[in-house]
mmCIF file of C-alpha atoms in Angstrom:
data_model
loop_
_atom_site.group_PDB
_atom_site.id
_atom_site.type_symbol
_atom_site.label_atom_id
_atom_site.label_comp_id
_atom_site.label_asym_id
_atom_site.label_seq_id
_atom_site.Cartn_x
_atom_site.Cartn_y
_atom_site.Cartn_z
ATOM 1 C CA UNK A 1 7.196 -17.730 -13.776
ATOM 2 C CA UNK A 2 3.735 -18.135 -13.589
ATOM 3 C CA UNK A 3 2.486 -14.784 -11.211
ATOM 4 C CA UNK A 4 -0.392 -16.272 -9.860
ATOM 5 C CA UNK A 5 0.987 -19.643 -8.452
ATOM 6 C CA UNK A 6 3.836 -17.904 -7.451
ATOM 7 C CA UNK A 7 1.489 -15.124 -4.802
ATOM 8 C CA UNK A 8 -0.676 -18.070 -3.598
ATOM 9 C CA UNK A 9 2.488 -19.534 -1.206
ATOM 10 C CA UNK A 10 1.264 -16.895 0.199
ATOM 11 C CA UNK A 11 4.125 -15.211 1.697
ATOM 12 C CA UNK A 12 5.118 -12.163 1.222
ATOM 13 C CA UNK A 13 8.377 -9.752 1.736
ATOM 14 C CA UNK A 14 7.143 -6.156 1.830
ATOM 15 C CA UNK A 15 10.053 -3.160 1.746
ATOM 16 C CA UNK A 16 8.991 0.371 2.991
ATOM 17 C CA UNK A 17 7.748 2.183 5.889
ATOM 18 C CA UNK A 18 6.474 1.115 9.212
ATOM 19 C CA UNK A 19 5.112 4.416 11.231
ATOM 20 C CA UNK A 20 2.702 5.522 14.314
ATOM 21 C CA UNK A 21 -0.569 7.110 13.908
ATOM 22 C CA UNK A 22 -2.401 9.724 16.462
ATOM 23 C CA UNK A 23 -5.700 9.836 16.038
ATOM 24 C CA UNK A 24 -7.695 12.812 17.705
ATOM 25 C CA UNK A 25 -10.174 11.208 19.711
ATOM 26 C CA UNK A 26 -13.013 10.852 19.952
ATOM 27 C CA UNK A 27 -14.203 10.137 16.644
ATOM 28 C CA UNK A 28 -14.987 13.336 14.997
ATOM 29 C CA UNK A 29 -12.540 15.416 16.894
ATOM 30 C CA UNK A 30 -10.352 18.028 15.019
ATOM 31 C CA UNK A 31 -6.606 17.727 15.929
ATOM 32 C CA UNK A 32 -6.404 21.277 17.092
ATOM 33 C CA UNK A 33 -9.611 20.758 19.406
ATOM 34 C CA UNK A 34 -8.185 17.164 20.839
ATOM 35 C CA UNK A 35 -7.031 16.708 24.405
ATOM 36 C CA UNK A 36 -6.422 13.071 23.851
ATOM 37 C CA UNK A 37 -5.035 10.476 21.207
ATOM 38 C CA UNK A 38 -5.222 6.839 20.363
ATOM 39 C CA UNK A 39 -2.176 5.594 18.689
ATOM 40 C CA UNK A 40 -2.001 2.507 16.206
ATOM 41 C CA UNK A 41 0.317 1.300 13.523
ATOM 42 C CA UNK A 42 0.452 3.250 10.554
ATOM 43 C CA UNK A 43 2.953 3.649 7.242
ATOM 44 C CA UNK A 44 1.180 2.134 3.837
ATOM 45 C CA UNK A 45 3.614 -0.778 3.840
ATOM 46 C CA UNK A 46 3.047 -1.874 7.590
ATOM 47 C CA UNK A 47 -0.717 -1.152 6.704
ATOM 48 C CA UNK A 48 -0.595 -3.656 3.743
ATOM 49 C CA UNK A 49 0.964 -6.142 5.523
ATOM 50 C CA UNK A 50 -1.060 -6.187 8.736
ATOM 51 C CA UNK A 51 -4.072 -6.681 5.998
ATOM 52 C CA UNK A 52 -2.574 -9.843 4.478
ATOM 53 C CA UNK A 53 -1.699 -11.629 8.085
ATOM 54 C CA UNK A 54 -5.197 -11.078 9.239
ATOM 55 C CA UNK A 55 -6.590 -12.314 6.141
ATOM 56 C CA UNK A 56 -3.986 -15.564 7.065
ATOM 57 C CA UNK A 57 -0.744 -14.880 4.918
ATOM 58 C CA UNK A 58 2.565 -14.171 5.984
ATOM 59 C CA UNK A 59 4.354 -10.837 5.721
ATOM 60 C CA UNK A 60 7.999 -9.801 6.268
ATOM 61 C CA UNK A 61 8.726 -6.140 6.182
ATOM 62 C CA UNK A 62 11.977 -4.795 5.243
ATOM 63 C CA UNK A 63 12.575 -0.840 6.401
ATOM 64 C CA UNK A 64 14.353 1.266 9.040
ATOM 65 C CA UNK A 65 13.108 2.860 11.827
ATOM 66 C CA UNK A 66 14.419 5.592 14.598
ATOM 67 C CA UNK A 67 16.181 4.089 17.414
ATOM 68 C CA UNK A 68 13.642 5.531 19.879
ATOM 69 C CA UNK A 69 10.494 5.098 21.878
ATOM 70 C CA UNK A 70 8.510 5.769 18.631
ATOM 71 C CA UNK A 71 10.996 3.272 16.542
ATOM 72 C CA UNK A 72 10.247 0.805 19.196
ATOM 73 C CA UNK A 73 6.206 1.265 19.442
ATOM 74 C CA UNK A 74 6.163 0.715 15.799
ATOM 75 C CA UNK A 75 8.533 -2.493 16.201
ATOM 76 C CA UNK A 76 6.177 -4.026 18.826
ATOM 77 C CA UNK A 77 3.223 -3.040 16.996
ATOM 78 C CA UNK A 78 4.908 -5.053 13.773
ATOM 79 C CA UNK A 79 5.184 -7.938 16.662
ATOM 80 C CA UNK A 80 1.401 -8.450 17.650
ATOM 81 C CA UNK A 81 0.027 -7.826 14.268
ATOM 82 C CA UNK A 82 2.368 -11.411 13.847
ATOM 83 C CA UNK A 83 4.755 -9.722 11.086
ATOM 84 C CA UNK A 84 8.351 -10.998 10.834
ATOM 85 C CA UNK A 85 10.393 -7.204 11.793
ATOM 86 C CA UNK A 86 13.661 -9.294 11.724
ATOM 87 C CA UNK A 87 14.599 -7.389 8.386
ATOM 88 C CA UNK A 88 13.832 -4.280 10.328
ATOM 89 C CA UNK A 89 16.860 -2.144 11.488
ATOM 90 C CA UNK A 90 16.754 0.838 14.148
ATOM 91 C CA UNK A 91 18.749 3.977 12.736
ATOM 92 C CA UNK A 92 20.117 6.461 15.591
ATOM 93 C CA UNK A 93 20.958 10.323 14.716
ATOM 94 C CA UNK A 94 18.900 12.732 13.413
ATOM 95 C CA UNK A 95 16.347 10.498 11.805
ATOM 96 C CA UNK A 96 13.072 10.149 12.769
ATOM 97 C CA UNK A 97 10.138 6.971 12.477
ATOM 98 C CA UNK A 98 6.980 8.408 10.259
ATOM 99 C CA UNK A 99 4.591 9.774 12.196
ATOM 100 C CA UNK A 100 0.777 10.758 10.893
ATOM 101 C CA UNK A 101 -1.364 12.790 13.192
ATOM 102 C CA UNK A 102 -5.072 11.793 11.670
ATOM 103 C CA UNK A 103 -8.301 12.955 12.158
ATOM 104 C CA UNK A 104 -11.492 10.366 12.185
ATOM 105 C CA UNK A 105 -14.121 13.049 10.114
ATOM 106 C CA UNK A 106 -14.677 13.182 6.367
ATOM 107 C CA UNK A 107 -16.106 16.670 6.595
ATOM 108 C CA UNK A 108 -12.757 19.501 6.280
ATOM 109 C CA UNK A 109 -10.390 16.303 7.242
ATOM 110 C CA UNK A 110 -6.557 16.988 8.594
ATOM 111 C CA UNK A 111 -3.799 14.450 8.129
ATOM 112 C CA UNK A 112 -0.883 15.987 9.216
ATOM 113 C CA UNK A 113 2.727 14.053 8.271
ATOM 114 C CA UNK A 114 5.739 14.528 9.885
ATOM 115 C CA UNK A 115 8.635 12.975 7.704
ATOM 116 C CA UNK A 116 11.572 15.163 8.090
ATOM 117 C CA UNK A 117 14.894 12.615 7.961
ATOM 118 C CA UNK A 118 12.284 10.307 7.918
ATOM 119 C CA UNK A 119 14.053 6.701 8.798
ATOM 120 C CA UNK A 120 12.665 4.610 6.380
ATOM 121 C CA UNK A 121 14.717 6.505 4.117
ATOM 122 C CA UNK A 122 18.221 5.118 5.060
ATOM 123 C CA UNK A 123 17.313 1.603 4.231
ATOM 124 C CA UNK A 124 20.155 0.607 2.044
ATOM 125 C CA UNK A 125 21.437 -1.991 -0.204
ATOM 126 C CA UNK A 126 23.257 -3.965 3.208
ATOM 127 C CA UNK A 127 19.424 -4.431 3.893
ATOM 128 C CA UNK A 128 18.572 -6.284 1.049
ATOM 129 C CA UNK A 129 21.407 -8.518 0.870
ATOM 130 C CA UNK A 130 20.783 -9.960 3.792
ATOM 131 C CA UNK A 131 16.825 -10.855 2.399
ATOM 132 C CA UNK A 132 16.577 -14.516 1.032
ATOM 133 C CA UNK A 133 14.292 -13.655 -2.098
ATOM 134 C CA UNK A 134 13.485 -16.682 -3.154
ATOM 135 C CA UNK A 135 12.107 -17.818 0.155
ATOM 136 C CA UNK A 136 8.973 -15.481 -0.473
ATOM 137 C CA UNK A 137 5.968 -15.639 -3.078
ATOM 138 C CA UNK A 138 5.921 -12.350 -3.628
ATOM 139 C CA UNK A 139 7.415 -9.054 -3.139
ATOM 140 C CA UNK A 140 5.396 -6.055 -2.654
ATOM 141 C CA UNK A 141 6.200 -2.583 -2.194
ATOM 142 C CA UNK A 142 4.597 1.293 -2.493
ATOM 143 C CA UNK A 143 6.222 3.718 -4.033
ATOM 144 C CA UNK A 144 7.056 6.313 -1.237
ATOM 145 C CA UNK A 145 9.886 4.365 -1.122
ATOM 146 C CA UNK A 146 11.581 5.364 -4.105
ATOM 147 C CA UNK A 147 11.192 8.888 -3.591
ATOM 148 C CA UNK A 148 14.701 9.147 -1.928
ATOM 149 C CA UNK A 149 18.888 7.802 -1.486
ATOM 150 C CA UNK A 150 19.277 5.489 0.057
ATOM 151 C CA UNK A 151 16.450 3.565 -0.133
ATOM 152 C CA UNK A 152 15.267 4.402 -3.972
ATOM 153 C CA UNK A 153 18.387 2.947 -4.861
ATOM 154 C CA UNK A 154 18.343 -0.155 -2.603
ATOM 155 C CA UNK A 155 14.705 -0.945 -3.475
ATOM 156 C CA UNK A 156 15.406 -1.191 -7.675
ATOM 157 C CA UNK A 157 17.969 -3.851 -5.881
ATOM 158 C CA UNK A 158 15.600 -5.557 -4.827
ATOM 159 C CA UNK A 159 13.322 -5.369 -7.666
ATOM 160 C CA UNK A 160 16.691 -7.269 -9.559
ATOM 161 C CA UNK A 161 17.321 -9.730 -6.845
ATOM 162 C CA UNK A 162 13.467 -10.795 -6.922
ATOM 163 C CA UNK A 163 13.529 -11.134 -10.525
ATOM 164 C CA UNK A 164 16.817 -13.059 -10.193
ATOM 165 C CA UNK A 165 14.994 -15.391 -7.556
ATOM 166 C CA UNK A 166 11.549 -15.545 -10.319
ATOM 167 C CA UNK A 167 9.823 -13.810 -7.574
ATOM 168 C CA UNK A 168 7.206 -11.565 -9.032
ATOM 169 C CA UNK A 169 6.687 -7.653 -8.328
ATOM 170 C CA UNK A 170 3.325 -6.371 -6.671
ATOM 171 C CA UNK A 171 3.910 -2.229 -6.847
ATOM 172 C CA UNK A 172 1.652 0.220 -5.169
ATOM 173 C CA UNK A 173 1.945 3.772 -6.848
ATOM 174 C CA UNK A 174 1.021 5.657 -3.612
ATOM 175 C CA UNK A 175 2.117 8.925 -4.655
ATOM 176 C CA UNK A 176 3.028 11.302 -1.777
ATOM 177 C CA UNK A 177 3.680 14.614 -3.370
ATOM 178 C CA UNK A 178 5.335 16.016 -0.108
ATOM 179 C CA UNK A 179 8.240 13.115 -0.672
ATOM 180 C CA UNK A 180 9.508 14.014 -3.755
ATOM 181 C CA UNK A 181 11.236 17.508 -5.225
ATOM 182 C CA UNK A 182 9.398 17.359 -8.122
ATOM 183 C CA UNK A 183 6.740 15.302 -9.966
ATOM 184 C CA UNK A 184 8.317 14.860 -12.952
ATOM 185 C CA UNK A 185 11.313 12.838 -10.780
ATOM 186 C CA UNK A 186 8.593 11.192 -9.672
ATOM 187 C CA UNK A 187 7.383 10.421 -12.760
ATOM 188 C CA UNK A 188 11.190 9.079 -14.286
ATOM 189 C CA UNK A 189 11.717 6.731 -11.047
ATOM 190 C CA UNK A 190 8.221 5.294 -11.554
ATOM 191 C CA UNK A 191 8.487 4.369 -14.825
ATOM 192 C CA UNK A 192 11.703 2.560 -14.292
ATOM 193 C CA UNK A 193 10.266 0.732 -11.430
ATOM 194 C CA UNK A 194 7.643 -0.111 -13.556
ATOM 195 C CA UNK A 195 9.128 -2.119 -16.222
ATOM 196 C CA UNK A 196 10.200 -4.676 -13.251
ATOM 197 C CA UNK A 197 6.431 -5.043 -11.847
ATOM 198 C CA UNK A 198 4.212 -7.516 -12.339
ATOM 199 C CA UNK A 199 1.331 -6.260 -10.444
ATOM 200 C CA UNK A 200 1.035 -2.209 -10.611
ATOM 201 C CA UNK A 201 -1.830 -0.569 -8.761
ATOM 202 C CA UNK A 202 -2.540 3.353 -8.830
ATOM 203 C CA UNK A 203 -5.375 5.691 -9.029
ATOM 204 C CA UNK A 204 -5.558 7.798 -12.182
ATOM 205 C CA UNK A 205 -3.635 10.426 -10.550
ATOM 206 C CA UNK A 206 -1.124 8.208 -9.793
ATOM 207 C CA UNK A 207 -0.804 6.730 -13.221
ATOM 208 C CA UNK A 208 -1.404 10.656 -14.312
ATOM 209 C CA UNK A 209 1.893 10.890 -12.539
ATOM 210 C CA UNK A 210 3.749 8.256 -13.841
ATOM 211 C CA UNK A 211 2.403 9.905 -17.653
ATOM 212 C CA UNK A 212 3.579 13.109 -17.197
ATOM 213 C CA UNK A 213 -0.261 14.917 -17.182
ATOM 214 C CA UNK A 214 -3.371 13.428 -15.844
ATOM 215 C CA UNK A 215 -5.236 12.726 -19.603
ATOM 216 C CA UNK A 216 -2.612 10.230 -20.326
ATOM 217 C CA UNK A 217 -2.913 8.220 -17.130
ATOM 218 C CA UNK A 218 -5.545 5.482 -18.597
ATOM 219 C CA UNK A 219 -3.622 4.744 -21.889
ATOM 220 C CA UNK A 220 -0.329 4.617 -19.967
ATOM 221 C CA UNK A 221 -2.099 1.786 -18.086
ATOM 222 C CA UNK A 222 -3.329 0.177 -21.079
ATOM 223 C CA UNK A 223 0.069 0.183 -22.133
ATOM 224 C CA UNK A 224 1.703 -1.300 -19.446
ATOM 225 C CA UNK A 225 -0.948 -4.056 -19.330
ATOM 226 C CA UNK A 226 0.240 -5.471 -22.886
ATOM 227 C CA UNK A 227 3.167 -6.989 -21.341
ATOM 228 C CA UNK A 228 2.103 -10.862 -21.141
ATOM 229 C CA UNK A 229 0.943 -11.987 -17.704
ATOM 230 C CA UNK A 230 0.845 -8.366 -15.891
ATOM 231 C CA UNK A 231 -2.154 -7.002 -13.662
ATOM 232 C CA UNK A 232 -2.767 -3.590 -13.558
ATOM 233 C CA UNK A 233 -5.266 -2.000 -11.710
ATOM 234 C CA UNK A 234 -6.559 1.406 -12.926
ATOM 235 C CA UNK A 235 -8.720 2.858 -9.371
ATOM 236 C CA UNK A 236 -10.929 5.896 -10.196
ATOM 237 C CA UNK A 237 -12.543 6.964 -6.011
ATOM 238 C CA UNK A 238 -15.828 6.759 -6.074
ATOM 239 C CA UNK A 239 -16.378 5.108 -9.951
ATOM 240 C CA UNK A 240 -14.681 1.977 -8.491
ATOM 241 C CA UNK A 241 -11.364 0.593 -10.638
ATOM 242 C CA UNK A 242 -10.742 -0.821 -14.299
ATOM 243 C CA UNK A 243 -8.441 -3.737 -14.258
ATOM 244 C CA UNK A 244 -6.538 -5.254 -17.586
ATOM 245 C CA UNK A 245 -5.318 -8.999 -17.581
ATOM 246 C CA UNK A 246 -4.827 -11.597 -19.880
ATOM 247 C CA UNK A 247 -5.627 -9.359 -22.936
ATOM 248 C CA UNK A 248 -9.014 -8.013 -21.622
ATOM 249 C CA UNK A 249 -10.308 -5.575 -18.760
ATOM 250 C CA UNK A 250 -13.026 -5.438 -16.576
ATOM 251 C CA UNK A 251 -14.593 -2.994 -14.526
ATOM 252 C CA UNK A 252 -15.558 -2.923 -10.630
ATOM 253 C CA UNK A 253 -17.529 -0.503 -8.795
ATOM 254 C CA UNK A 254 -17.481 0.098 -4.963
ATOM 255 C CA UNK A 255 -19.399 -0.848 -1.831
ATOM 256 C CA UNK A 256 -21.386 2.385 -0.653
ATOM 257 C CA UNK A 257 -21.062 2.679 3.187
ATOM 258 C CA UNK A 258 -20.512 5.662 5.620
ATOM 259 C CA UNK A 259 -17.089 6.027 5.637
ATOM 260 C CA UNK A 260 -15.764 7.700 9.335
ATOM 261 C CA UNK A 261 -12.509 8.894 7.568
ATOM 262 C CA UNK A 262 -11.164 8.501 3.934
ATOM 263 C CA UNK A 263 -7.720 7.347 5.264
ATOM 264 C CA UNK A 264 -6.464 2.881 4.787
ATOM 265 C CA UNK A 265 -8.753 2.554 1.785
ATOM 266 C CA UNK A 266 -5.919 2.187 -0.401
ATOM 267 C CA UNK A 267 -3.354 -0.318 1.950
ATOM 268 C CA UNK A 268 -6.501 -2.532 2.679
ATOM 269 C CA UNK A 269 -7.663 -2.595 -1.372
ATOM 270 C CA UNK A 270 -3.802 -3.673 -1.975
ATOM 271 C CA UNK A 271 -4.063 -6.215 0.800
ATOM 272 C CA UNK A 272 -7.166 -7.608 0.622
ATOM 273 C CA UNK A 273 -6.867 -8.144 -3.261
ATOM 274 C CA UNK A 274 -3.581 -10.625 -2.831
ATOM 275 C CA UNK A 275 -4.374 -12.327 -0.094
ATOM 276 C CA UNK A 276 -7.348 -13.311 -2.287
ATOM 277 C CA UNK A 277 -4.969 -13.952 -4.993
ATOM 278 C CA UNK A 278 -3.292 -16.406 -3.169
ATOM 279 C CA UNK A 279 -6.465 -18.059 -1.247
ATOM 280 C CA UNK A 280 -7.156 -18.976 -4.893
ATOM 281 C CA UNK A 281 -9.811 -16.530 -5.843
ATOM 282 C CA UNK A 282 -9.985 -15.164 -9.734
ATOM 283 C CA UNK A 283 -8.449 -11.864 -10.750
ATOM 284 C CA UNK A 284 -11.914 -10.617 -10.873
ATOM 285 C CA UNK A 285 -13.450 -11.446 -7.167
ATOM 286 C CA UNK A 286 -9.741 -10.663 -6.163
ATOM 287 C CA UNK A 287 -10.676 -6.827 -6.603
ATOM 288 C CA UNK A 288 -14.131 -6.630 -5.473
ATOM 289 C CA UNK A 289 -12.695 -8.370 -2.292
ATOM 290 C CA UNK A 290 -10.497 -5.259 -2.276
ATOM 291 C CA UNK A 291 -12.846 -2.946 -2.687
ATOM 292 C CA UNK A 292 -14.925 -4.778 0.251
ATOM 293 C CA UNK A 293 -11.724 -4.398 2.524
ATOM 294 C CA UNK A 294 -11.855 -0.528 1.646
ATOM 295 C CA UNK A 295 -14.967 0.167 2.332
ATOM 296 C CA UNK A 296 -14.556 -1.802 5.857
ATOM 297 C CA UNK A 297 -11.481 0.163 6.555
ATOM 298 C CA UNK A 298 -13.071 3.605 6.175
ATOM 299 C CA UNK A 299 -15.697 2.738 8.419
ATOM 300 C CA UNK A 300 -13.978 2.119 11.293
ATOM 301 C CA UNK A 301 -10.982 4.028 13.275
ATOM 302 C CA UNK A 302 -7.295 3.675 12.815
ATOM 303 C CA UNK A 303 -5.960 1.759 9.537
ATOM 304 C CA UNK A 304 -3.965 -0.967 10.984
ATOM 305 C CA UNK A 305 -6.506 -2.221 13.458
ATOM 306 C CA UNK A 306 -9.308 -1.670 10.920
ATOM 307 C CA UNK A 307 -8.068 -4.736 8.352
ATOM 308 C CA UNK A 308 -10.837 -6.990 8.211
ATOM 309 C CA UNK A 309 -9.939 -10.305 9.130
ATOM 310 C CA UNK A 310 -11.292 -13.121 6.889
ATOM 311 C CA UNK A 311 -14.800 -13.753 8.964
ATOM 312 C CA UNK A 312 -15.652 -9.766 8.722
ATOM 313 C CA UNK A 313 -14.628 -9.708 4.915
ATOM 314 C CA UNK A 314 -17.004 -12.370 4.067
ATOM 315 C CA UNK A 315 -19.581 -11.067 6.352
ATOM 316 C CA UNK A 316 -19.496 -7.819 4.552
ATOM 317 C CA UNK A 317 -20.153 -9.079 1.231
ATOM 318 C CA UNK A 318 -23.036 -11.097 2.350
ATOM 319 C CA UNK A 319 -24.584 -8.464 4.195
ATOM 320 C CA UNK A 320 -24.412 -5.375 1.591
ATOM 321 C CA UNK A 321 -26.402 -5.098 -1.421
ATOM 322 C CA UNK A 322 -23.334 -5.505 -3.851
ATOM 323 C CA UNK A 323 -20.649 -3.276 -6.172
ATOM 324 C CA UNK A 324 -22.190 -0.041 -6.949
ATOM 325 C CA UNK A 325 -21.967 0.761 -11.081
ATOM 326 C CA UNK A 326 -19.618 2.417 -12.364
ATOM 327 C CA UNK A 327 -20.032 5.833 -13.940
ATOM 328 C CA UNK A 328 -17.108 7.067 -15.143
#
């Protein structure tokens, strides 16, 4: 399998959550001061793939949601953002569709997340039988989605059934503390999600996480990155990311703007940086496309309607000064 011919067909089959986001508005508001809301797609999976289709891919997402108004507004979002939902299934009971109340401030920012029962959760391995593979480039996932049953299960069936198909692996760490019992059953899952993945993304956290303590996040990564033909990107905020391939590493800083909110950074880095995979850029412009995308995203409201499309991205790149250093 060779990774990168594989992600420029450029279509992609994404597996976790699709949610709603309320945003206090107007910008600036604090949620407990708002008296009105604007509402938009959220859920880092939806995010990433509403990044790719504006930046011209194709994205199928594969998730449940609740089988009510708020399962529905997150359906039709899916719909005019152009991404295939027919993998999505509506889940009645007690379960509920994610749902993010946000604020648009950096200074003393709220996010507040409601996941009780959360739907996503009851995908199951019926769900990915019925996905065709090897009719994608690519499959790409975050790992809030292995944090419970069914759908932790279900996913590592996927991760076979990809590999079965020669389909490669993009992971997103994303950890989400409030998901899981415990970080070191976070930390157990990962790494056995890990030694399917061909492209693993985290911030040094994340990969702090995956470690066991934070120290032993970087030379986990360099680890990982010795297996022939794997990407791993290594993001440290504000001192940009290190990235190993092909039996080097680079570094990339960021693009300095005034960020309205530190919420989408990650989702449009993740997006940004394969659909420039697959329009045939190198591994290296690849991320500093990504980090362009994340600076675009936290300068604007909502996540979702924030991806730059490919016009904006390019504009942006032209029109700032370039990659701040990094100083680690």
């Amino acid at each position: 399998m060779n990774l990168l011919n594989q992600i420029r067909q450029n279509k992609f089959v994404i597996i976790g959550r699709a949610g709603i986001d309320f945003y206090a508005d107007p910008p600036g508001t604090k949620t407990e001061e708002a008296t009105q809301f604007f509402s938009c797609l959220g859920g880092s999976s939806a995010n990433i793939g509403v990044a790719i289709v504006k930046l011209g891919g194709q994205a199928s997402l594969v998730t449940c949601v609740s089988d009510d108004a708020l399962g529905r507004l997150a359906v039709n979002e899916l719909a005019k953002y152009g991404i295939d939902a027919s993998h999505v299934r509506s889940v009645s009971g007690e379960v509920r569709t994610s749902l993010a109340v946000v604020e648009t401030r950096i200074e003393d920012h709220q996010s507040v997340i409601y996941r009780n029962n959360a739907a996503d959760f009851q995908m199951n391995d019926a769900d990915i039988d019925r996905v065709d593979f090897s009719a994608f480039g690519a499959l790409i996932t975050t790992g809030t989605v292995l944090a419970a049953q069914p759908s932790r299960d279900a996913t590592l069936k996927a991760f076979q059934a990809a590999k079965d198909a020669g389909v490669p692996i993009i992971f997103d760490v994303d950890y989400r503390p409030y998901s899981w019992t415990s970080g070191e059953e976070a930390a157990s899952v990962y790494s056995k999600a890990a030694e399917y993945c061909d492209i693993i993304i985290g911030n040094d956290d994340e990969f702090g996480v995956m470690a066991g303590r934070k120290a032993d996040g970087f030379p986990l990564a360099q680890k990982l990155a010795q297996k022939p033909g794997r990407i791993i990107v290594y993001k440290k905020g504000e001192f940009g990311s290190t990235t190993f391939y092909d039996g080097r590493s680079f570094d990339t800083g960021i693009f300095r703007v005034e960020a309205l909110k530190p919420t989408g950074a990650g989702d449009s880095f993740l997006g940004a940086f394969i659909a420039s995979l697959a329009g045939g850029q190198s591994v290296e412009d690849s991320v500093a496309r990504g980090s362009a995308a994340a600076a675009i995203v936290v300068s604007r409201v909502g996540c979702a309607p924030a991806m730059p499309t490919p016009d904006e991205l390019n504009s942006f790149i032209k029109t700032h000064s370039g990659l701040s250093p990094v100083h680690a």
